[in-house]
Amino acid sequence: MRPAMIRHRVAVGVAACALAAPLAIGIAPQASALPDPRETPTDPAAPGDTPAISSEETAEPVPTNMPWLNPSLPPEKRAELLVDAMTEGQLLHMVHGQSDLLGTRVSHADGPPSIGYIPPIPELRVPALILSDGPSGLRNKEKATQLPAPITQAASFDPEVARAYGQAIGEDAKDRGQDLIFSPGFNLARNPQAGRTFEYFGEDPLLAGTIAAAHVNGLQSTGIMATLKHFVANNQEQNRTLNSSNVDERTLHEIYEEPFRIAVRDSQPAVVMCAYNRVNHTPACGNPDTLKRDLREWMGFKGFVVTDYPAAWSPTDLKNGLNVELPWQFWTKPKRIREAIAKGEMTWDDIRDRVRETLIQMFRFGLFDHPWDDAQGDRVRPIRPIDPARGNAVAQASVEKGAVLLKNDGMLPLTAPKPGEHRRVLVVGDAAKNTLSGGGSSNGSALISDTIFDALKARYGADTEVVFSSQLNPARIAIQAKKADEVIVVAGVLSTELLDRLTLDVPVAQRNAISIAARNNDHVAVVMQTGGPVVMPWLDDVEAVLNVWYPGQAAGAATARLLFGDVNPSGRLPQTFPADAKEVPASTRNQFPGAHMGFEANYTEGVMMGYRWWGSEAKKPLFPFGHGLSYTTFDYGTPTVEGPGTRAGSVRVSFDVTNTGRREGATVPQVYVSKPASAAVPTPPRELAGFTKISLAPGETRRVSIDIPADRLAVWSETERDRVVTPGHYAFAVADNAEAPAATIGYDIR
Ligand code: BGC
């Protein structure tokens, strides 16, 4: 048996601790219930692991009096040993964070800036835990890669895009000395006005959960902990800390918790952030039904739960499933906890359980296996500059794969002038020169600036005169549009954390700019920068609309390549775009108090949200969920279905896909299921059961098979308190979007 070693470079031993000199002890490696984040996942949805620890480190013996430092023990055992060694004060130290928002940094001046941290406990060699945002790139008050709005990942319908996106965040975070990132956010878009739709993954639980799992696997493969947020039913911004989301059990499990269940199952995230809101009147951060019964017991979550910043309401939240209050102590002040224990409201064992859950992840991610720096009283934490090119490539590729071509009457792709041909192009809109991004904790500071205006100018070439006008100058737009061969209007709709959108329209100046351009020129294309649905009463006036979401720091290169067809658009809407802002799901005051400042959001629409609602109401949106055009066309053949016809068996739907156009391109075949009429509860007309994305050469046909695990066909059963497959007749439709007519194939389950 080899002696257990810990890697050390800096002197071992802690002044504050009168512990014996380190001795080598031998403990055989033991199996852990948790996957090792160090393996690079090949399947983007497969759980990954942390990378190897820096080679600059050298092995040191494990001190006998700190057996938790033995890296060959499983994380669970190490955490148990450490918790057993902790004093009450040390246990209480671990259940709340601190923040350097006021200028202090971890335990020492050289620590990296962050959005929060748990300070180290040098006498036990517990390192600091350093936490930052966020979902569209590292946000810790420094510059970092600014990726496009997170919704772009869902719009790619490609888990590989989300994996690379998550990995890019993790790599920047690692360079800047972070341990944990508050990403991904993926609350479902219940109402299109919700302020954070840009940060989330649309309105379908399967799509959102699949994309989140891939993102977590990418992020955690860098050795940084990922955070699923915000748990749960956190679907509006106004009154977000006081609102109660009143939601029935079926809807909670089948819709709002389902993306979390998928992500927990497929990526073993280290952290969940509980939400500001209440769920059925109990705060989400102190709710044993959602945190203990659902998250831990039903979904099998093994990590730790942190509050969304001040989302705790009582010291007993710690008993109900909360592990760490961030960023400061409000409810977890030692005095309050001790009082609650003295009153019998909770026990020291509750605290030990919570601390153990946190420590297991800290051990799993190797945070104790770095050299110790006595002078700083923390682990050695290498910090290096971010390589700007690395993340920028991911930022650009994400836009190229997630931008959605909403309309094209033939104006796109654009062409550059032939040699000697002189052209004049008008670009309208300040967003062409100042890329928009969503506001709040996803709003980072970009490393690179690459605007649409500059990139278009370069791509058109020297023979084209590219003229600019702000949307605020109608006279100039009219004059210049008349003189131009074509007009590109870059329109932008702002959205932010803390506020729900008051309207789904583009701002009035931009609306006017589009109309004026269209009155004076027949060739107008609109590039939309938005974080969510927009109504487009002007749609018939323009030839093309390309939605690039908030395109991040690679806005220019990606948008120019999409407009000119260097890349063929292949994104799809992860969220329905309504035709009329008044005809949207969950829109009454009773359902969505939102801007009306009410405190009760009643989810009376049940499972009929998003495209499920549009389908059940037989209303026509402007663009359905799953919609997206390409510069080529595709044809889907008649599907066949195979499966054992039992409630447990997986189903395979197969069909041919043909690229019927003249360009290479990617398409997203979607399989929707209609569940049997015999289901005990009303079911939506169509629900996404599977999807894939394939790229085909012109004229190429490929057979596609989509496997649908039985679980995808289930509905929530109140009696069995689980997802249950109902026997009966199912129909599968292979469709290009949630509304498209499609050949269906029946399938019976006994
Ligand atoms: C947001 C979280 C974010 C946290 C830290 C909160 O207000 O809701 O998403 O991670 O702030 O910035």
Short mmCIF file of N, CA and C in Angstrom, two decimals, residues 436 471 489-494 501 503-515 526-530 532-538 545 577:
data_model
loop_
_atom_site.label_atom_id
_atom_site.label_comp_id
_atom_site.label_asym_id
_atom_site.label_seq_id
_atom_site.Cartn_x
_atom_site.Cartn_y
_atom_site.Cartn_z
N LEU A 436 -25.83 45.23 -27.61
CA LEU A 436 -26.62 45.16 -26.38
C LEU A 436 -26.31 43.89 -25.61
N GLN A 471 -31.04 55.38 -35.12
CA GLN A 471 -32.50 55.24 -35.25
C GLN A 471 -33.19 56.54 -34.85
N VAL A 489 -31.19 47.16 -40.73
CA VAL A 489 -31.56 47.84 -39.49
C VAL A 489 -31.18 46.93 -38.33
N VAL A 490 -30.39 47.43 -37.42
CA VAL A 490 -30.05 46.65 -36.24
C VAL A 490 -30.91 47.18 -35.10
N ALA A 491 -31.87 46.37 -34.69
CA ALA A 491 -32.82 46.79 -33.66
C ALA A 491 -32.49 46.06 -32.37
N GLY A 492 -32.77 46.69 -31.26
CA GLY A 492 -32.41 46.05 -30.00
C GLY A 492 -33.47 46.29 -28.93
N VAL A 493 -33.74 45.26 -28.15
CA VAL A 493 -34.70 45.37 -27.06
C VAL A 493 -33.97 45.01 -25.78
N LEU A 494 -33.95 45.94 -24.84
CA LEU A 494 -33.24 45.68 -23.58
C LEU A 494 -34.08 44.84 -22.63
N ARG A 501 -40.36 42.90 -18.56
CA ARG A 501 -40.52 43.86 -19.66
C ARG A 501 -41.96 44.38 -19.67
N THR A 503 -43.35 45.80 -22.27
CA THR A 503 -43.93 45.63 -23.60
C THR A 503 -43.09 44.62 -24.37
N LEU A 504 -43.69 43.99 -25.36
CA LEU A 504 -42.92 43.08 -26.22
C LEU A 504 -42.53 43.77 -27.52
N ASP A 505 -42.83 45.06 -27.62
CA ASP A 505 -42.47 45.82 -28.83
C ASP A 505 -41.01 46.22 -28.81
N VAL A 506 -40.47 46.49 -30.00
CA VAL A 506 -39.18 47.18 -30.02
C VAL A 506 -39.46 48.64 -29.68
N PRO A 507 -38.49 49.36 -29.11
CA PRO A 507 -38.72 50.76 -28.75
C PRO A 507 -39.22 51.57 -29.95
N VAL A 508 -40.00 52.59 -29.67
CA VAL A 508 -40.73 53.30 -30.72
C VAL A 508 -39.79 53.90 -31.78
N ALA A 509 -38.64 54.42 -31.37
CA ALA A 509 -37.74 55.03 -32.35
C ALA A 509 -37.26 53.97 -33.35
N GLN A 510 -37.06 52.77 -32.85
CA GLN A 510 -36.60 51.70 -33.75
C GLN A 510 -37.72 51.24 -34.68
N ARG A 511 -38.92 51.21 -34.13
CA ARG A 511 -40.08 50.85 -34.96
C ARG A 511 -40.22 51.83 -36.10
N ASN A 512 -40.11 53.12 -35.76
CA ASN A 512 -40.21 54.15 -36.80
C ASN A 512 -39.09 54.00 -37.80
N ALA A 513 -37.89 53.71 -37.29
CA ALA A 513 -36.74 53.58 -38.20
C ALA A 513 -36.99 52.46 -39.20
N ILE A 514 -37.55 51.36 -38.72
CA ILE A 514 -37.82 50.22 -39.62
C ILE A 514 -38.84 50.66 -40.68
N SER A 515 -39.90 51.33 -40.24
CA SER A 515 -40.95 51.75 -41.18
C SER A 515 -40.41 52.74 -42.20
N VAL A 526 -33.74 43.17 -41.07
CA VAL A 526 -33.63 43.60 -39.68
C VAL A 526 -32.80 42.56 -38.92
N VAL A 527 -31.79 43.04 -38.22
CA VAL A 527 -31.04 42.17 -37.30
C VAL A 527 -31.54 42.51 -35.90
N MET A 528 -32.12 41.54 -35.22
CA MET A 528 -32.67 41.79 -33.89
C MET A 528 -31.66 41.40 -32.82
N GLN A 529 -31.44 42.30 -31.88
CA GLN A 529 -30.70 41.93 -30.66
C GLN A 529 -31.73 41.92 -29.54
N THR A 530 -32.08 40.77 -29.09
CA THR A 530 -33.11 40.68 -28.07
C THR A 530 -32.85 39.47 -27.18
N GLY A 532 -35.47 37.83 -25.82
CA GLY A 532 -36.69 37.04 -25.77
C GLY A 532 -37.65 37.50 -26.85
N PRO A 533 -38.92 37.09 -26.73
CA PRO A 533 -39.89 37.37 -27.78
C PRO A 533 -40.10 38.85 -28.04
N VAL A 534 -40.36 39.14 -29.31
CA VAL A 534 -40.65 40.51 -29.74
C VAL A 534 -41.85 40.41 -30.68
N VAL A 535 -42.81 41.31 -30.56
CA VAL A 535 -43.88 41.34 -31.57
C VAL A 535 -43.39 42.20 -32.73
N MET A 536 -43.84 41.88 -33.93
CA MET A 536 -43.28 42.53 -35.12
C MET A 536 -44.39 42.98 -36.06
N PRO A 537 -45.15 44.01 -35.68
CA PRO A 537 -46.22 44.46 -36.57
C PRO A 537 -45.67 44.93 -37.91
N TRP A 538 -44.38 45.16 -38.00
CA TRP A 538 -43.72 45.63 -39.21
C TRP A 538 -43.16 44.50 -40.06
N VAL A 545 -35.53 38.90 -41.42
CA VAL A 545 -35.24 39.16 -40.00
C VAL A 545 -34.31 38.06 -39.49
N PHE A 577 -42.66 33.18 -30.19
CA PHE A 577 -42.80 34.62 -30.37
C PHE A 577 -44.27 34.90 -30.67
#
